[in-house]
Amino acid sequence: MNGLLKRAVESNEILEMIYQNNKGEFSQRRIQVIKVNEESFSAYCFTRKQQRTFKLTSVLSIGPVRKVRRGA
């Protein structure tokens, strides 16, 4: 996961993640990673429209934003 986050910092790629907060609540977010630390990372969260800090251990799934194809 650290490799993906570090590449996202360099390329300004937007990622999609499923995150569990301290209260045990789940959320799906689109983020743009700013900085990666040992146990956490900072990212701009498009859901909250502000910079947030996320714990690496609370990330359940993360990856590039999937493009949905519609139609035939």
CSV table of C-alpha atoms in Angstrom, one decimal:
chain,number,residue,atom,x,y,z
A,1,MET,CA,0.0,0.0,0.0
A,2,ASN,CA,2.9,2.4,0.7
A,3,GLY,CA,4.2,2.0,-2.8
A,4,LEU,CA,0.7,2.9,-4.2
A,5,LEU,CA,0.4,6.0,-2.0
A,6,LYS,CA,3.9,7.2,-2.8
A,7,ARG,CA,3.3,6.8,-6.5
A,8,ALA,CA,0.0,8.7,-6.1
A,9,VAL,CA,1.9,11.6,-4.5
A,10,GLU,CA,4.3,11.8,-7.4
A,11,SER,CA,1.7,11.5,-10.1
A,12,ASN,CA,-1.2,13.5,-8.4
A,13,GLU,CA,-3.4,10.5,-9.1
A,14,ILE,CA,-6.8,10.4,-7.5
A,15,LEU,CA,-7.5,7.3,-5.5
A,16,GLU,CA,-10.6,5.7,-4.1
A,17,MET,CA,-10.6,4.0,-0.7
A,18,ILE,CA,-12.9,2.4,1.8
A,19,TYR,CA,-12.0,3.6,5.3
A,20,GLN,CA,-13.1,2.7,8.8
A,21,ASN,CA,-13.0,5.6,11.3
A,22,ASN,CA,-12.4,5.4,15.1
A,23,LYS,CA,-16.1,4.9,15.7
A,24,GLY,CA,-16.2,1.8,13.5
A,25,GLU,CA,-18.1,3.6,10.7
A,26,PHE,CA,-17.3,2.9,7.1
A,27,SER,CA,-17.0,5.4,4.3
A,28,GLN,CA,-16.0,5.4,0.6
A,29,ARG,CA,-13.9,8.4,-0.4
A,30,ARG,CA,-12.0,9.8,-3.3
A,31,ILE,CA,-8.7,11.3,-2.2
A,32,GLN,CA,-5.6,12.9,-3.6
A,33,VAL,CA,-2.5,11.9,-1.5
A,34,ILE,CA,-0.3,14.8,-0.3
A,35,LYS,CA,2.2,13.1,2.1
A,36,VAL,CA,2.9,9.6,3.4
A,37,ASN,CA,4.2,9.0,6.9
A,38,GLU,CA,5.1,5.8,8.7
A,39,GLU,CA,1.7,5.1,10.2
A,40,SER,CA,-0.6,7.6,8.4
A,41,PHE,CA,-0.9,9.8,5.3
A,42,SER,CA,-2.3,13.2,4.5
A,43,ALA,CA,-4.7,13.6,1.6
A,44,TYR,CA,-7.3,16.0,0.2
A,45,CYS,CA,-10.6,14.3,0.7
A,46,PHE,CA,-13.1,15.2,-2.0
A,47,THR,CA,-16.0,13.9,0.2
A,48,ARG,CA,-15.2,16.3,3.1
A,49,LYS,CA,-13.7,19.0,0.8
A,50,GLN,CA,-10.7,19.4,3.0
A,51,GLN,CA,-7.3,18.0,3.9
A,52,ARG,CA,-7.5,15.0,6.2
A,53,THR,CA,-5.1,12.6,7.9
A,54,PHE,CA,-5.8,8.9,7.6
A,55,LYS,CA,-4.3,6.0,9.6
A,56,LEU,CA,-2.9,3.3,7.3
A,57,THR,CA,-4.3,0.5,9.6
A,58,SER,CA,-7.9,1.9,9.1
A,59,VAL,CA,-7.7,1.7,5.3
A,60,LEU,CA,-9.7,-1.4,4.2
A,61,SER,CA,-9.3,-1.0,0.4
A,62,ILE,CA,-7.5,1.5,-1.8
A,63,GLY,CA,-6.8,1.8,-5.5
A,64,PRO,CA,-7.1,4.0,-8.6
A,65,VAL,CA,-10.6,5.4,-9.4
A,66,ARG,CA,-12.4,2.9,-11.5
A,67,LYS,CA,-13.9,4.2,-14.7
A,68,VAL,CA,-17.5,3.0,-15.2
A,69,ARG,CA,-18.4,2.1,-18.7
A,70,ARG,CA,-22.0,2.6,-19.7
A,71,GLY,CA,-23.9,1.6,-22.7
A,72,ALA,CA,-23.2,-1.1,-25.3
